[in-house]
Coordinates of C-alpha atoms and ligand atoms in Angstrom, one line a residue:
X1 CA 0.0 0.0 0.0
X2 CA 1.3 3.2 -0.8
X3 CA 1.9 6.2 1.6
X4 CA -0.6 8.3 0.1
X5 CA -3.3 5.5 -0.3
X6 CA -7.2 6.9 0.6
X7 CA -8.6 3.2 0.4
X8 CA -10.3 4.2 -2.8
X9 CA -9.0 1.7 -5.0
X10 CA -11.5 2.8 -7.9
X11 CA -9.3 5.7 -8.1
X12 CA -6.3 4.7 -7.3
X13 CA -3.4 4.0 -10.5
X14 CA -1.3 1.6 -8.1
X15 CA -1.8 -1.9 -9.8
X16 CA 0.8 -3.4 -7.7
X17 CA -0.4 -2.5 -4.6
X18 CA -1.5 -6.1 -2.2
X19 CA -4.7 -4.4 -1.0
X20 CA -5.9 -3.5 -4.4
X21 CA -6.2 -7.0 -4.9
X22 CA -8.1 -7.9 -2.5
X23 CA -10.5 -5.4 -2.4
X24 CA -13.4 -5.3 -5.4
X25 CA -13.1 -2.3 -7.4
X26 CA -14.8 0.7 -6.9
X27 CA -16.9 1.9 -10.0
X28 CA -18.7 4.7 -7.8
X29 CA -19.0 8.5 -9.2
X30 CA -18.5 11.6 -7.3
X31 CA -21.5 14.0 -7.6
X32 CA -20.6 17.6 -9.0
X33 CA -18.4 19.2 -6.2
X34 CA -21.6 21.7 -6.2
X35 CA -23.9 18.9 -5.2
X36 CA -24.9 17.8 -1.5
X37 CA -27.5 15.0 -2.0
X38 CA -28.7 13.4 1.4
X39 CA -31.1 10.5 -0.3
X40 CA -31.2 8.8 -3.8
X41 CA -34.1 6.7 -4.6
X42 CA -34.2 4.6 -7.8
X43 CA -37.3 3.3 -9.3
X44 CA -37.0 0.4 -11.2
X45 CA -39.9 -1.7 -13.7
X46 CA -38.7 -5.1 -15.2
X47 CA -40.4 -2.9 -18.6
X48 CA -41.5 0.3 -20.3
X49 CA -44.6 1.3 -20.0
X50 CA -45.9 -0.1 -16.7
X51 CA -46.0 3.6 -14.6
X52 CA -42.5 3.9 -13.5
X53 CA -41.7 7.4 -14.6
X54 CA -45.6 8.3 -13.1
X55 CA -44.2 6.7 -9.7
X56 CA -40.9 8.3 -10.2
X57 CA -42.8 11.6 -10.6
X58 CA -45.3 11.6 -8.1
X59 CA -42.9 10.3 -5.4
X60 CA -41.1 13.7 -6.4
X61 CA -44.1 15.8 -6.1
X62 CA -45.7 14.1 -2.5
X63 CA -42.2 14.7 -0.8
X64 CA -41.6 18.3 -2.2
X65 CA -44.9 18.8 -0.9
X66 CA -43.8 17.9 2.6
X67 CA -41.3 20.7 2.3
X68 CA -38.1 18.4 1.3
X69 CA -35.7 19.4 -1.7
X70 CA -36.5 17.4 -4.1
X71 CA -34.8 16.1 -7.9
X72 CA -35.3 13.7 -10.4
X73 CA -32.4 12.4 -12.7
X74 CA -34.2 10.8 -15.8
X75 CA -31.9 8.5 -16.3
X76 CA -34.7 6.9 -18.8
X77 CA -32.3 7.6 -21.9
X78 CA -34.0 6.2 -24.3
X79 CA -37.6 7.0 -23.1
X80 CA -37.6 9.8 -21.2
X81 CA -41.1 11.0 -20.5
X82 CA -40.4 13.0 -17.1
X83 CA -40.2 16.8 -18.7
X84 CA -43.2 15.7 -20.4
X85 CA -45.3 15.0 -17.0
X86 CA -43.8 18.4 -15.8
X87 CA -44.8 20.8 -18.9
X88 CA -41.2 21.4 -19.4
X89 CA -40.0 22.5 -22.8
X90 CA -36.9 24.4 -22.4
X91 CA -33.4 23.2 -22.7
X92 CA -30.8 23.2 -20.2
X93 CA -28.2 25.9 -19.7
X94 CA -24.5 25.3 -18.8
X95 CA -22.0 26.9 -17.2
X96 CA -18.2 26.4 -17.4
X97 CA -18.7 24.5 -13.8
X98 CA -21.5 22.4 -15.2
X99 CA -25.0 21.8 -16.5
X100 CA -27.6 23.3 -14.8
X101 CA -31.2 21.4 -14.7
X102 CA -34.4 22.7 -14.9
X103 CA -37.0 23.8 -11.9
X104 CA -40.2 22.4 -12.3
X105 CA -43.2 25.0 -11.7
X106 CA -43.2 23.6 -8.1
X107 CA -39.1 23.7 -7.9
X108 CA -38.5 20.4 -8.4
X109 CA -35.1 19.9 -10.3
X110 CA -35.3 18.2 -13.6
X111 CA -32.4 16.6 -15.5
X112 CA -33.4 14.5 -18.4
X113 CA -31.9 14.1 -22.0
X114 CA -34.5 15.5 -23.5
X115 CA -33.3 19.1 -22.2
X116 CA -30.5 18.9 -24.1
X117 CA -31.8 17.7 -27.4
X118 CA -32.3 19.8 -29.9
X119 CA -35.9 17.9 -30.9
X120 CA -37.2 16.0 -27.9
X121 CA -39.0 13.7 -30.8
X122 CA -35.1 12.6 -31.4
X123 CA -35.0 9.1 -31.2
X124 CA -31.8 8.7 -28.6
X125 CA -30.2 5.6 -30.9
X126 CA -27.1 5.0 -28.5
X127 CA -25.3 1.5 -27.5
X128 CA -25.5 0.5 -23.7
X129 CA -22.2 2.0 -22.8
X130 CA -23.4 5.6 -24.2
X131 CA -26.6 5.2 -22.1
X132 CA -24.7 4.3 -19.0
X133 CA -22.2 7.1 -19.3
X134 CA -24.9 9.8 -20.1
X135 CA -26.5 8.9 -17.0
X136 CA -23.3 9.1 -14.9
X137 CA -22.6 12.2 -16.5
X138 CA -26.0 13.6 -15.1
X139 CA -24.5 13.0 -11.6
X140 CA -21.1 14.1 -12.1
X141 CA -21.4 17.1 -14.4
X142 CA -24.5 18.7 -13.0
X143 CA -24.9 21.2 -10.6
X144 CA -27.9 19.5 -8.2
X145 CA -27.2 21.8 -5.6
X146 CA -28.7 21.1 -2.2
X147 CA -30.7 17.8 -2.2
X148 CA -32.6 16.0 -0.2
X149 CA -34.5 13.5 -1.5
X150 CA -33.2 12.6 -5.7
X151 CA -35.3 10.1 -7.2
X152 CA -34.1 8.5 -10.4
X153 CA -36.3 6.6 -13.0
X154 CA -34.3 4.1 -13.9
X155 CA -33.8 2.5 -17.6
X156 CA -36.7 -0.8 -17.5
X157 CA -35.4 -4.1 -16.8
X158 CA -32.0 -5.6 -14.5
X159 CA -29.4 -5.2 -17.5
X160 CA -26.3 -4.2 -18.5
X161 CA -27.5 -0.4 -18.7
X162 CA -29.2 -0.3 -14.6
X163 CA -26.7 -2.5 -13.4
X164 CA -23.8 0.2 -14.2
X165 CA -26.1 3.3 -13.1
X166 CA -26.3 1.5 -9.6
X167 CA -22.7 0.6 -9.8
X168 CA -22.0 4.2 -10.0
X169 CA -24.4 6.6 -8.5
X170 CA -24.4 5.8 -4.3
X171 CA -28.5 4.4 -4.6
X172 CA -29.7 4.2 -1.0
X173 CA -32.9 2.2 -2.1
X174 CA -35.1 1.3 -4.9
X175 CA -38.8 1.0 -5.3
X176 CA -40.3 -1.4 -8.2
X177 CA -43.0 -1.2 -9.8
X178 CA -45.4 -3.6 -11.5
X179 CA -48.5 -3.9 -13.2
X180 CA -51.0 -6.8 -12.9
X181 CA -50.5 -7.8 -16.9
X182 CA -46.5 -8.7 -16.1
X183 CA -45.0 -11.8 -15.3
X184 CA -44.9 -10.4 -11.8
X185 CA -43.1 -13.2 -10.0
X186 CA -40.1 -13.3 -12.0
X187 CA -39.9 -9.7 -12.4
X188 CA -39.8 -8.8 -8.7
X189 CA -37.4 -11.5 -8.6
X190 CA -34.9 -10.2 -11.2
X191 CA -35.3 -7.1 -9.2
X192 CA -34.4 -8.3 -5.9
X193 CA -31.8 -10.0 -7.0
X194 CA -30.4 -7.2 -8.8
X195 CA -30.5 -4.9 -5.2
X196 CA -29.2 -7.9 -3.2
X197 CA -26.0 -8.1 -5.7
X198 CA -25.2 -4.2 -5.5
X199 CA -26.4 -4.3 -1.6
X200 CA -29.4 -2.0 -2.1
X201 CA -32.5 -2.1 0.3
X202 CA -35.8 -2.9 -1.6
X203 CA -37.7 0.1 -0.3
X204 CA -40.9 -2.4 -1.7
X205 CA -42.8 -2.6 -4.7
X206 CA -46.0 -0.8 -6.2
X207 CA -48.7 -2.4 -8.1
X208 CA -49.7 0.4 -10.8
X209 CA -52.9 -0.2 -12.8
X210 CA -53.8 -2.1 -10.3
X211 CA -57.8 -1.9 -10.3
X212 CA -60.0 0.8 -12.2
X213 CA -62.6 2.3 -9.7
X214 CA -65.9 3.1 -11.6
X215 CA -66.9 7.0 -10.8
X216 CA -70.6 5.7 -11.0
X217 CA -71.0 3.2 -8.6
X218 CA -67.5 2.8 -6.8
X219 CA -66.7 -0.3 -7.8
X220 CA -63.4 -1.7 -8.6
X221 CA -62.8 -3.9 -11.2
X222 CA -59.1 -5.6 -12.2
X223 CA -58.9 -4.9 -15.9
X224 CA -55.5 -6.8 -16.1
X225 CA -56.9 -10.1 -13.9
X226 CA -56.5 -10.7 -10.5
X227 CA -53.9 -9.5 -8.7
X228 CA -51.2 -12.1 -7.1
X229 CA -49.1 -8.9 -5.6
X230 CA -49.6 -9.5 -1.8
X231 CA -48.2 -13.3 -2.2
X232 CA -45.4 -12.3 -4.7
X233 CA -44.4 -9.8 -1.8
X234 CA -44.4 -12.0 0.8
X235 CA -42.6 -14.4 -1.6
X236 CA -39.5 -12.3 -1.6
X237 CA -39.9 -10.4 1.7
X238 CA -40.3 -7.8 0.4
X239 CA -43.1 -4.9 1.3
X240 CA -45.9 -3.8 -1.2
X241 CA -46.0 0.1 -0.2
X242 CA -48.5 0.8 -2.9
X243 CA -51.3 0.4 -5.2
X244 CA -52.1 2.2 -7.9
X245 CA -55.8 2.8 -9.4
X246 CA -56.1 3.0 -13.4
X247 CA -57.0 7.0 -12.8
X248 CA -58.0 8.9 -16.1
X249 CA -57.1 12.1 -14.6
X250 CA -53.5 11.0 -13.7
X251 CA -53.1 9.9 -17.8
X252 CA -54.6 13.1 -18.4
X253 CA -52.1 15.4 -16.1
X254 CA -49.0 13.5 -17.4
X255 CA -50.3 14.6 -21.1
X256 CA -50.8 18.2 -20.2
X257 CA -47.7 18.5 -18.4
X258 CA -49.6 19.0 -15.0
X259 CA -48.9 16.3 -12.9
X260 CA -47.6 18.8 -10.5
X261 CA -51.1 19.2 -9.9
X262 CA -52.2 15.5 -9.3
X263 CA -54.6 14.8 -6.3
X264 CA -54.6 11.4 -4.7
X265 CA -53.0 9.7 -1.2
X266 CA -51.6 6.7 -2.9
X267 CA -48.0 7.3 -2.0
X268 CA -48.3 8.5 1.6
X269 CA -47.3 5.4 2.6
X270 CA -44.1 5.2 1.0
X271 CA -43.3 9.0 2.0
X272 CA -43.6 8.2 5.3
X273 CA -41.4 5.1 4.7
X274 CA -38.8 7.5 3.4
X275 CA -39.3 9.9 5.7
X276 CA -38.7 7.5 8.8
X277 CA -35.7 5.8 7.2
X278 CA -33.9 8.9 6.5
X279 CA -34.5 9.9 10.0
X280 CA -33.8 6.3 11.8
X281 CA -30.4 5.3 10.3
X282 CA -29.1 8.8 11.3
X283 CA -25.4 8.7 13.0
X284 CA -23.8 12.0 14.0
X285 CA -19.7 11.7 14.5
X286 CA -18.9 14.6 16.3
X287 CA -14.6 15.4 17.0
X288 CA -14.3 15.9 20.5
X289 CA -11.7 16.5 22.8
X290 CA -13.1 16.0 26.6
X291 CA -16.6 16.5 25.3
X292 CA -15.7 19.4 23.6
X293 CA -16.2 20.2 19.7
X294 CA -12.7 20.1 18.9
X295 CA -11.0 22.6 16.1
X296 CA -8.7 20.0 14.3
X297 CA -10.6 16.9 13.3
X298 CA -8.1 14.7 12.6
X299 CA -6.3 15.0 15.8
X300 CA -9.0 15.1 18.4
X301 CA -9.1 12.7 21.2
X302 CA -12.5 10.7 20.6
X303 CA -15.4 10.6 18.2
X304 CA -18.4 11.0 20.0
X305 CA -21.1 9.1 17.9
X306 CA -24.8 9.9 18.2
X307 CA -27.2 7.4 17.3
X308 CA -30.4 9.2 16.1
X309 CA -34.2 8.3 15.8
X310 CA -36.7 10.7 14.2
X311 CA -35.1 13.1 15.2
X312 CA -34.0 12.6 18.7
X313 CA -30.4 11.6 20.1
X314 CA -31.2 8.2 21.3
X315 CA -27.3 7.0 21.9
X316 CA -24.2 7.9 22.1
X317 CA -20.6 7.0 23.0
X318 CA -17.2 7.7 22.6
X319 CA -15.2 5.9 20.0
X320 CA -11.0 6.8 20.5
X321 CA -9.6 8.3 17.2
X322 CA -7.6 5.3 15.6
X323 CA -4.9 7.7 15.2
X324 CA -4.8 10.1 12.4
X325 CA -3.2 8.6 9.0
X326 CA -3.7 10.4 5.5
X327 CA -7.7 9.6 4.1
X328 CA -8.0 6.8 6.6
X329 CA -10.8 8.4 9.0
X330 CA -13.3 8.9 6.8
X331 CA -13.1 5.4 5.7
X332 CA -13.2 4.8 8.9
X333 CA -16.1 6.4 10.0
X334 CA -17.9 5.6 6.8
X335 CA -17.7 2.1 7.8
X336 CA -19.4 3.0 11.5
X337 CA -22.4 4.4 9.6
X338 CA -21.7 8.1 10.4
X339 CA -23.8 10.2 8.0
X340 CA -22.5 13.4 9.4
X341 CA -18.8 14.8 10.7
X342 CA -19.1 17.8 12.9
X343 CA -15.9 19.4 13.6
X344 CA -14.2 22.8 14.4
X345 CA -12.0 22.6 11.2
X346 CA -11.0 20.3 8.8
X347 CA -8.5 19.6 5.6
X348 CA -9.9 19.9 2.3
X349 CA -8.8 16.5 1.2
X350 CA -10.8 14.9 4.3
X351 CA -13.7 17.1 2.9
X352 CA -13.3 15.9 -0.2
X353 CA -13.3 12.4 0.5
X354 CA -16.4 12.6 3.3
X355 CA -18.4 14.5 0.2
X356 CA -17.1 11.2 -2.1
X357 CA -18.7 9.1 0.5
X358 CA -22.1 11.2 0.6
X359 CA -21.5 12.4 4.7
X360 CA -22.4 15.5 5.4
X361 CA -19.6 17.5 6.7
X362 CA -19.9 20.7 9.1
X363 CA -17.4 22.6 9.9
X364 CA -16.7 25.9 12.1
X365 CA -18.8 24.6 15.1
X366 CA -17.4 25.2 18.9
X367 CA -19.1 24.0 22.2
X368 CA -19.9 20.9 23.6
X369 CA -20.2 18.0 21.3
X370 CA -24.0 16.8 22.0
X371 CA -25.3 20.4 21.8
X372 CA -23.7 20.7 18.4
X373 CA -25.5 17.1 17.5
X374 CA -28.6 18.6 18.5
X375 CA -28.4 21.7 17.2
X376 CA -27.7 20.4 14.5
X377 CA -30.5 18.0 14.4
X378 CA -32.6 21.5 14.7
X379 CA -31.7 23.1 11.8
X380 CA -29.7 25.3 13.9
X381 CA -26.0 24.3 12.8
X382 CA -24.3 25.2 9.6
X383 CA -21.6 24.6 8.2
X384 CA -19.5 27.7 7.5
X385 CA -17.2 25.2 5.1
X386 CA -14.1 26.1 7.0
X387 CA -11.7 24.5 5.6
X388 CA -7.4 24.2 6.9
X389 CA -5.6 26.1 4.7
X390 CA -3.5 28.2 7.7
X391 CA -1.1 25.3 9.0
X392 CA 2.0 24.6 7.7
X393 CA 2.1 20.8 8.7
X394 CA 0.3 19.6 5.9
X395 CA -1.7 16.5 8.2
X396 CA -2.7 19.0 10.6
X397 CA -7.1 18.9 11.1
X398 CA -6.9 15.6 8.7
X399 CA -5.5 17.6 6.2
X400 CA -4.3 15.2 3.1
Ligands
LIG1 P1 -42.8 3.8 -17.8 O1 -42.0 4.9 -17.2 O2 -42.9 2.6 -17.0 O3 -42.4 3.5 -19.2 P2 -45.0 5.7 -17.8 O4 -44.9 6.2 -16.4 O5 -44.4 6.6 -18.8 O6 -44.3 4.3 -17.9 O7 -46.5 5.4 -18.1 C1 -46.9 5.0 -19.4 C2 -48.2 5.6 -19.8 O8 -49.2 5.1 -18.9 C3 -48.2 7.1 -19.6 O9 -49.0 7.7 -20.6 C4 -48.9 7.3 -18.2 O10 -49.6 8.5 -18.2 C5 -49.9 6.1 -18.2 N1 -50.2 5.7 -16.9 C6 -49.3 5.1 -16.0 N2 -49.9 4.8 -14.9 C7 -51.2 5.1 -15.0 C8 -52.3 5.1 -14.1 N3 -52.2 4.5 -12.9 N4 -53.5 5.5 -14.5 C9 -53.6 6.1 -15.8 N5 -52.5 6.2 -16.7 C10 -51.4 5.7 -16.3

């Protein structure tokens, strides 16, 4: 192992390094440096045309509603249909520093290729590896901003094109969705087996076009047969969050580009799902020195780690630095489960690689350690992106 080795063998050039050998290689992508996105959500269908970019799209709309910021990558290359839902029509600008995507009426962020096409009718007649990069590239190269939940409509089915998108973009969970006419079975199965091999949650699946409900007398009727949803579920262990009516109206906002506008509870469910899981698996590291915030993370005396559940501190402890070696404590801490790194200061290459591994990373804070974590937790701590510049020792505050 070299001296300068981060642990990121994806990056790394060193082929004859021992470690690199035993370590599987790292295809992951690093958001824009512009981007901070907390949660990414991909929504998967074993075809086209069963609902998946109306899931995608009204997952989008139900959390932005709750007051999250919310994006969708289209990652749909060859049928992208999400600016169509929206009403969106212009194309994406670009800056030297990246592309920009589009705010939907409601301010949710749009990337899709069909804001950059000249015609949006433009049949998109690319190989799989053209697809995949295009979709990495809408991680990478543009400028998200501030995120909190990103939901991505993933190309249909568990091939070579999905496969690499969840290689590469840091997926926390996926939702699937089925229609009653599908081979459901094997499709949830492919689907599974797909998240179990790249270590992805199944969030659970949704059953679009499940039943049409007649406006006369209430009555619903299966259109596509009966339903065999709840056993395939239960098959796999997996949840069914959802189910979807047949709903004229919905059709009929997707075509007019109003689906901002849509009216229906279906998805609570799975927001709340979300919103509980983003809250429960929270971990706060926070560098302390006798309790103390302290100014130079990578020399302080302890991590104090608080365990958090909806919201409230419900654990914590002290966990000894492991001693301070170039890139190895975010590693480290990314292996506890720490989503966020509160600190007084800290090195820019430390920063770099926490932001590579999708923790949050606050800096400038002072004080005791918990009130930080919970003042934090409030809404009240911000990070005033302090970074090291001012020593001379170049490891000094984790400084790489
Ligand atoms: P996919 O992303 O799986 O290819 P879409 O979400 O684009 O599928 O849906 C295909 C078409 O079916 C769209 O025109 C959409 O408006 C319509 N559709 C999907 N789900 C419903 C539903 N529950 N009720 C009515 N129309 C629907």
């Amino acid at each position: 192992m070299s001296e300068s080795c981060n642990q990121s063998c994806g990056t790394c050039s060193d082929d004859d390094c021992d470690e690199r050998k035993e370590n599987p290689v790292d295809f992951s992508e690093k958001p824009h440096e512009l981007s901070k996105i907390k949660k990414v959500i991909g929504v998967v269908s074993g075809k086209g045309g069963v609902g998946k970019s109306l899931v995608t799209s009204l997952l989008a709309v139900t959390m932005n509603r709750r007051g999250y910021k919310t994006a969708i990558l289209d990652a749909d290359i060859t049928g992208p249909s999400i600016p169509k839902a929206f009403g969106i029509n212009t194309k994406a600008m670009s800056s030297e520093l990246g592309l920009f995507p589009i705010a939907s009426k409601t301010d949710i962020d749009i990337m899709s290729i069909n804001l950059l096409l000249e015609n949006e009718t433009d049949p998109v007649i690319w190989r799989g590896p053209i697809i995949a990069n295009t979709v990495k590239q809408f991680w990478t190269d543009v400028i998200w901003g501030d995120v909190d939940y990103m939901f991505i409509d993933m190309p249909p089915g568990t091939g070579d094109v999905p496969l690499t998108v969840f290689q590469s973009l840091p997926v926390d969970g996926i939702i699937i969705v089925t229609s009653p006419q599908e081979l459901v079975s094997m499709i949830v199965s492919k689907a599974v087996k797909m998240a179990e091999v790249m270590d992805i949650p199944v969030i659970g699946v949704v059953e679009n076009m499940s039943y049409f409900e007649c406006p006369d007398c209430g009555k619903k009727h299966q259109i596509f047969g009966e339903s065999h949803i709840e056993e395939v579920a239960k098959e796999h262990g997996i949840d069914l969050i959802a189910k979807m009516p047949i709903d004229t109206a919905l059709a009929g906002a997707c075509d007019k580009g109003m689906i901002e506008l849509f009216d229906g509870t279906w998805l609570d469910h799975i927001a709340d799902t979300l919103e509980m899981n983003g809250e429960k698996k929270m971990k706060i590291a926070v560098a302390s020195d006798n309790g103390l915030v302290t100014g130079h993370f990578g020399h302080c005396e302890s991590f104090m780690i608080f365990d958090v559940e909806n919201n409230k501190i419900v654990k914590s402890e002290a966990v000894p630095n492991p001693g301070h070696k170039p890139g190895f404590l975010p590693v480290f801490l990314h292996d506890m489960g720490v989503n966020v790194i509160i600190a007084g200061g800290m090195g820019g290459g430390a920063v770099d690689i926490f932001n590579e591994k999708n923790i949050e990373v606050i800096t400038g804070a002072s004080g005791k350690a918990e009130d930080a974590a919970t003042n934090y937790l409030q809404g009240m701590l911000k990070s005033t992106g302090s970074i090291c510049h001012e020593h001379q020792h170049s490891d000094e505050c984790g400084e790489e």
